[in-house]
Tab-separated table of C-alpha atoms in Angstrom:
chain	number	residue	atom	x	y	z
X	1	UNK	CA	-6.522	-10.743	0.482
X	2	UNK	CA	-3.082	-12.129	-0.382
X	3	UNK	CA	-1.135	-8.866	-0.334
X	4	UNK	CA	0.657	-6.795	2.295
X	5	UNK	CA	-2.345	-4.447	2.485
X	6	UNK	CA	-3.338	-5.457	6.062
X	7	UNK	CA	0.192	-5.285	7.494
X	8	UNK	CA	0.859	-2.551	10.049
X	9	UNK	CA	3.412	0.179	9.338
X	10	UNK	CA	4.943	2.334	12.072
X	11	UNK	CA	4.381	6.093	11.782
X	12	UNK	CA	7.058	8.364	13.210
X	13	UNK	CA	7.302	12.126	13.545
X	14	UNK	CA	8.252	13.940	10.341
X	15	UNK	CA	7.921	17.451	11.741
X	16	UNK	CA	5.763	19.309	14.242
X	17	UNK	CA	2.658	18.839	12.089
X	18	UNK	CA	2.960	15.445	10.454
X	19	UNK	CA	4.208	11.879	10.557
X	20	UNK	CA	6.056	9.735	8.015
X	21	UNK	CA	5.684	6.039	7.299
X	22	UNK	CA	8.794	4.050	8.235
X	23	UNK	CA	8.862	0.255	8.633
X	24	UNK	CA	6.606	-2.684	9.349
X	25	UNK	CA	5.569	-3.352	12.929
X	26	UNK	CA	7.207	-6.634	13.933
X	27	UNK	CA	6.672	-9.297	16.568
X	28	UNK	CA	9.874	-8.175	18.283
X	29	UNK	CA	8.262	-4.762	18.932
X	30	UNK	CA	5.549	-6.340	21.097
X	31	UNK	CA	5.472	-7.761	24.616
X	32	UNK	CA	6.786	-11.303	24.709
X	33	UNK	CA	7.492	-11.097	20.966
X	34	UNK	CA	3.787	-11.913	20.539
X	35	UNK	CA	4.677	-15.511	21.355
X	36	UNK	CA	7.094	-15.771	18.435
X	37	UNK	CA	10.351	-17.277	19.668
X	38	UNK	CA	11.719	-17.939	16.176
X	39	UNK	CA	12.844	-14.871	14.178
X	40	UNK	CA	10.428	-12.386	15.829
X	41	UNK	CA	12.271	-9.422	14.285
X	42	UNK	CA	11.419	-10.813	10.813
X	43	UNK	CA	7.689	-11.361	11.353
X	44	UNK	CA	5.224	-8.662	10.335
X	45	UNK	CA	2.043	-7.916	12.267
X	46	UNK	CA	-1.617	-7.359	11.387
X	47	UNK	CA	-4.906	-6.987	13.269
X	48	UNK	CA	-7.165	-10.043	13.175
X	49	UNK	CA	-10.910	-9.308	13.164
X	50	UNK	CA	-11.693	-12.923	14.096
X	51	UNK	CA	-9.789	-12.895	17.402
X	52	UNK	CA	-9.912	-9.102	17.844
X	53	UNK	CA	-6.202	-8.934	18.442
X	54	UNK	CA	-2.767	-8.663	16.880
X	55	UNK	CA	-1.386	-11.648	14.985
X	56	UNK	CA	1.736	-12.622	13.102
X	57	UNK	CA	0.290	-13.993	9.843
X	58	UNK	CA	2.059	-16.856	8.108
X	59	UNK	CA	4.145	-16.016	5.106
X	60	UNK	CA	6.532	-13.281	6.203
X	61	UNK	CA	10.254	-13.953	5.836
X	62	UNK	CA	10.567	-14.951	9.515
X	63	UNK	CA	8.754	-18.188	8.715
X	64	UNK	CA	11.262	-19.133	6.033
X	65	UNK	CA	13.842	-20.507	8.490
X	66	UNK	CA	13.591	-22.501	11.684
X	67	UNK	CA	10.061	-23.854	11.282
X	68	UNK	CA	8.219	-25.895	8.693
X	69	UNK	CA	4.912	-25.577	6.901
X	70	UNK	CA	4.299	-21.895	7.626
X	71	UNK	CA	6.116	-20.100	4.822
X	72	UNK	CA	2.977	-19.679	2.739
X	73	UNK	CA	0.097	-17.236	2.419
X	74	UNK	CA	-2.621	-19.308	4.037
X	75	UNK	CA	-4.798	-17.018	6.133
X	76	UNK	CA	-3.634	-18.365	9.467
X	77	UNK	CA	-2.085	-17.085	12.673
X	78	UNK	CA	1.542	-18.182	12.746
X	79	UNK	CA	1.352	-18.842	16.489
X	80	UNK	CA	-1.492	-21.351	16.591
X	81	UNK	CA	-2.621	-21.998	13.021
X	82	UNK	CA	-6.064	-20.481	13.593
X	83	UNK	CA	-7.845	-18.960	10.616
X	84	UNK	CA	-7.705	-15.172	10.433
X	85	UNK	CA	-9.515	-12.279	8.800
X	86	UNK	CA	-7.028	-9.448	8.627
X	87	UNK	CA	-8.261	-5.884	9.017
X	88	UNK	CA	-7.626	-3.709	5.956
X	89	UNK	CA	-8.418	-0.280	7.354
X	90	UNK	CA	-8.651	1.666	10.604
X	91	UNK	CA	-10.868	4.278	8.999
X	92	UNK	CA	-13.235	4.295	11.985
X	93	UNK	CA	-10.360	4.824	14.460
X	94	UNK	CA	-8.031	7.825	14.837
X	95	UNK	CA	-6.565	9.951	12.045
X	96	UNK	CA	-2.914	10.950	11.617
X	97	UNK	CA	-1.493	13.530	9.160
X	98	UNK	CA	1.175	11.749	7.099
X	99	UNK	CA	3.693	13.358	4.737
X	100	UNK	CA	4.171	11.854	1.266
X	101	UNK	CA	6.902	12.822	-1.230
X	102	UNK	CA	5.617	14.091	-4.566
X	103	UNK	CA	8.464	13.596	-7.050
X	104	UNK	CA	6.703	15.247	-10.008
X	105	UNK	CA	5.760	18.378	-8.112
X	106	UNK	CA	7.722	20.823	-10.258
X	107	UNK	CA	7.668	21.445	-13.988
X	108	UNK	CA	10.506	19.665	-15.763
X	109	UNK	CA	13.566	21.845	-16.346
X	110	UNK	CA	13.618	21.049	-20.076
X	111	UNK	CA	9.878	21.814	-20.392
X	112	UNK	CA	8.804	18.226	-21.049
X	113	UNK	CA	5.718	19.180	-19.073
X	114	UNK	CA	4.373	22.136	-17.197
X	115	UNK	CA	1.573	23.021	-14.853
X	116	UNK	CA	2.629	20.656	-12.063
X	117	UNK	CA	3.575	23.290	-9.525
X	118	UNK	CA	2.597	21.503	-6.334
X	119	UNK	CA	4.113	20.918	-2.911
X	120	UNK	CA	7.033	18.441	-3.058
X	121	UNK	CA	5.877	17.051	0.298
X	122	UNK	CA	2.136	16.558	0.602
X	123	UNK	CA	0.382	15.894	3.898
X	124	UNK	CA	-2.759	13.768	3.886
X	125	UNK	CA	-4.920	12.382	6.678
X	126	UNK	CA	-4.508	8.639	7.191
X	127	UNK	CA	-6.558	6.281	9.400
X	128	UNK	CA	-4.367	4.964	12.198
X	129	UNK	CA	-4.412	3.320	15.595
X	130	UNK	CA	-2.128	3.134	18.631
X	131	UNK	CA	-0.508	-0.160	19.663
X	132	UNK	CA	1.066	-0.787	23.059
X	133	UNK	CA	4.504	-2.268	22.470
X	134	UNK	CA	7.151	-3.860	24.619
X	135	UNK	CA	8.276	-1.902	27.683
X	136	UNK	CA	5.119	0.222	27.469
X	137	UNK	CA	6.155	1.985	24.258
X	138	UNK	CA	3.288	3.288	22.121
X	139	UNK	CA	3.398	2.758	18.356
X	140	UNK	CA	1.128	4.737	16.036
X	141	UNK	CA	0.493	2.454	13.066
X	142	UNK	CA	-1.445	2.395	9.808
X	143	UNK	CA	-2.170	-0.419	7.390
X	144	UNK	CA	-0.406	-0.574	4.042
X	145	UNK	CA	-3.857	-0.269	2.455
X	146	UNK	CA	-4.681	3.009	4.222
X	147	UNK	CA	-1.257	4.443	3.376
X	148	UNK	CA	-1.637	3.437	-0.261
X	149	UNK	CA	-5.082	5.003	-0.575
X	150	UNK	CA	-3.687	8.200	0.950
X	151	UNK	CA	-0.700	8.145	-1.395
X	152	UNK	CA	-3.121	8.028	-4.327
X	153	UNK	CA	-4.790	11.156	-2.934
X	154	UNK	CA	-8.277	9.666	-2.596
X	155	UNK	CA	-10.783	11.734	-0.620
X	156	UNK	CA	-12.133	9.273	1.955
X	157	UNK	CA	-13.985	11.864	4.010
X	158	UNK	CA	-11.121	12.432	6.455
X	159	UNK	CA	-10.639	16.110	5.626
X	160	UNK	CA	-7.319	17.798	4.996
X	161	UNK	CA	-5.556	18.983	1.864
X	162	UNK	CA	-4.056	17.291	-1.197
X	163	UNK	CA	-6.949	14.895	-1.813
X	164	UNK	CA	-9.114	14.490	-4.895
X	165	UNK	CA	-12.884	14.177	-4.867
X	166	UNK	CA	-13.105	13.639	-8.642
X	167	UNK	CA	-11.037	12.390	-11.577
X	168	UNK	CA	-10.846	15.984	-12.866
X	169	UNK	CA	-9.161	17.437	-9.778
X	170	UNK	CA	-5.591	18.611	-10.367
X	171	UNK	CA	-4.195	16.487	-7.538
X	172	UNK	CA	-1.289	14.032	-7.806
X	173	UNK	CA	-2.200	10.720	-9.490
X	174	UNK	CA	-5.648	11.657	-10.801
X	175	UNK	CA	-6.415	11.061	-14.512
X	176	UNK	CA	-6.453	14.847	-14.998
X	177	UNK	CA	-3.057	15.261	-13.320
X	178	UNK	CA	-1.344	12.609	-15.443
X	179	UNK	CA	-2.806	14.020	-18.669
X	180	UNK	CA	-0.528	17.058	-18.469
X	181	UNK	CA	2.574	14.896	-18.027
X	182	UNK	CA	1.933	11.970	-20.375
X	183	UNK	CA	-0.337	13.564	-22.977
X	184	UNK	CA	-2.758	10.654	-22.573
X	185	UNK	CA	-6.370	11.821	-22.376
X	186	UNK	CA	-7.959	11.260	-18.966
X	187	UNK	CA	-11.025	9.558	-20.448
X	188	UNK	CA	-8.829	6.798	-21.897
X	189	UNK	CA	-7.172	6.199	-18.532
X	190	UNK	CA	-10.575	5.970	-16.841
X	191	UNK	CA	-11.939	3.653	-19.538
X	192	UNK	CA	-9.031	1.184	-19.388
X	193	UNK	CA	-9.107	1.086	-15.575
X	194	UNK	CA	-12.847	0.440	-15.487
X	195	UNK	CA	-12.740	-2.220	-18.209
X	196	UNK	CA	-9.829	-4.030	-16.542
X	197	UNK	CA	-11.501	-3.991	-13.115
X	198	UNK	CA	-14.941	-4.892	-14.487
X	199	UNK	CA	-13.520	-7.904	-16.333
X	200	UNK	CA	-11.666	-9.035	-13.211
X	201	UNK	CA	-14.836	-8.691	-11.169
X	202	UNK	CA	-16.950	-10.715	-13.601
X	203	UNK	CA	-14.346	-13.444	-14.147
X	204	UNK	CA	-12.911	-13.658	-10.606
X	205	UNK	CA	-9.509	-12.287	-11.579
X	206	UNK	CA	-9.029	-13.237	-15.215
X	207	UNK	CA	-7.626	-9.879	-16.317
X	208	UNK	CA	-4.124	-10.139	-17.740
X	209	UNK	CA	-1.394	-7.701	-18.767
X	210	UNK	CA	1.247	-8.975	-21.204
X	211	UNK	CA	4.534	-7.072	-21.001
X	212	UNK	CA	7.394	-7.478	-23.443
X	213	UNK	CA	10.990	-6.357	-23.067
X	214	UNK	CA	10.450	-2.889	-24.544
X	215	UNK	CA	9.495	-1.328	-21.225
X	216	UNK	CA	12.879	-2.328	-19.790
X	217	UNK	CA	14.637	0.062	-22.163
X	218	UNK	CA	13.188	3.230	-20.646
X	219	UNK	CA	14.170	5.260	-17.621
X	220	UNK	CA	12.159	4.556	-14.472
X	221	UNK	CA	10.724	1.375	-15.987
X	222	UNK	CA	10.445	-0.062	-12.467
X	223	UNK	CA	7.713	2.489	-11.737
X	224	UNK	CA	5.829	1.437	-14.869
X	225	UNK	CA	5.984	-2.156	-13.712
X	226	UNK	CA	4.730	-1.164	-10.272
X	227	UNK	CA	1.762	0.543	-11.900
X	228	UNK	CA	0.869	-2.660	-13.731
X	229	UNK	CA	1.432	-4.756	-10.613
X	230	UNK	CA	-0.915	-2.478	-8.657
X	231	UNK	CA	-3.674	-3.127	-11.186
X	232	UNK	CA	-3.457	-6.915	-10.993
X	233	UNK	CA	-2.995	-6.839	-7.228
X	234	UNK	CA	-5.979	-4.591	-6.515
X	235	UNK	CA	-8.242	-6.570	-8.848
X	236	UNK	CA	-7.370	-10.000	-7.430
X	237	UNK	CA	-5.649	-11.234	-10.590
X	238	UNK	CA	-2.409	-12.567	-9.062
X	239	UNK	CA	-2.123	-16.344	-9.254
X	240	UNK	CA	-5.284	-16.707	-11.342
X	241	UNK	CA	-5.291	-18.834	-14.488
X	242	UNK	CA	-5.878	-16.298	-17.272
X	243	UNK	CA	-5.007	-13.364	-15.042
X	244	UNK	CA	-1.981	-11.589	-13.711
């Protein structure tokens, strides 16, 4: 609800068979800057189910300068202050094949792990839609949510390769896949995830992760942090007393 999940991302050609995600769609990409005269190139765009149209939601960096009272995450259209309900997914619309980099595709040269021989670029089907931009230009876009679900390799019934229908599939980011790299049993991963999410659901977001400084001393610690942030973000724990 208070994440970038509903924001629209522009898909551009990667090769003859697939697209790649690039940047956020912005007010400056649309006819008349979508009515945004102040900083339109810094205002991200989403689809509002209430008005059935594109909106520039309050809170993006474009609202930080030149106008008052709109640099917040209230669910309102930045143009008129109307309440919005931002669309998370275009799963009932068109589908676009999108290429995702898979950085752990090959076995490590020093044999820290093996059995991860997979394509370094993996194409997965992503829900998308086409937006008419300024000067008649068409933009194929997807929400951050749909791109993230595809990056995780979830099988959402869209067909295509490189998706997992179960936790035991040897596909990037499944519990079975990580077991070979980390040595952590898949059942423990599944248990912690379920307990964390179940607690958040029952308490309206009061699931908390406490992180000390130790994680900062390891390579790629930023990715570990992102993993933790994803958990609290997806379970609605950000900004909750007792959560986060």
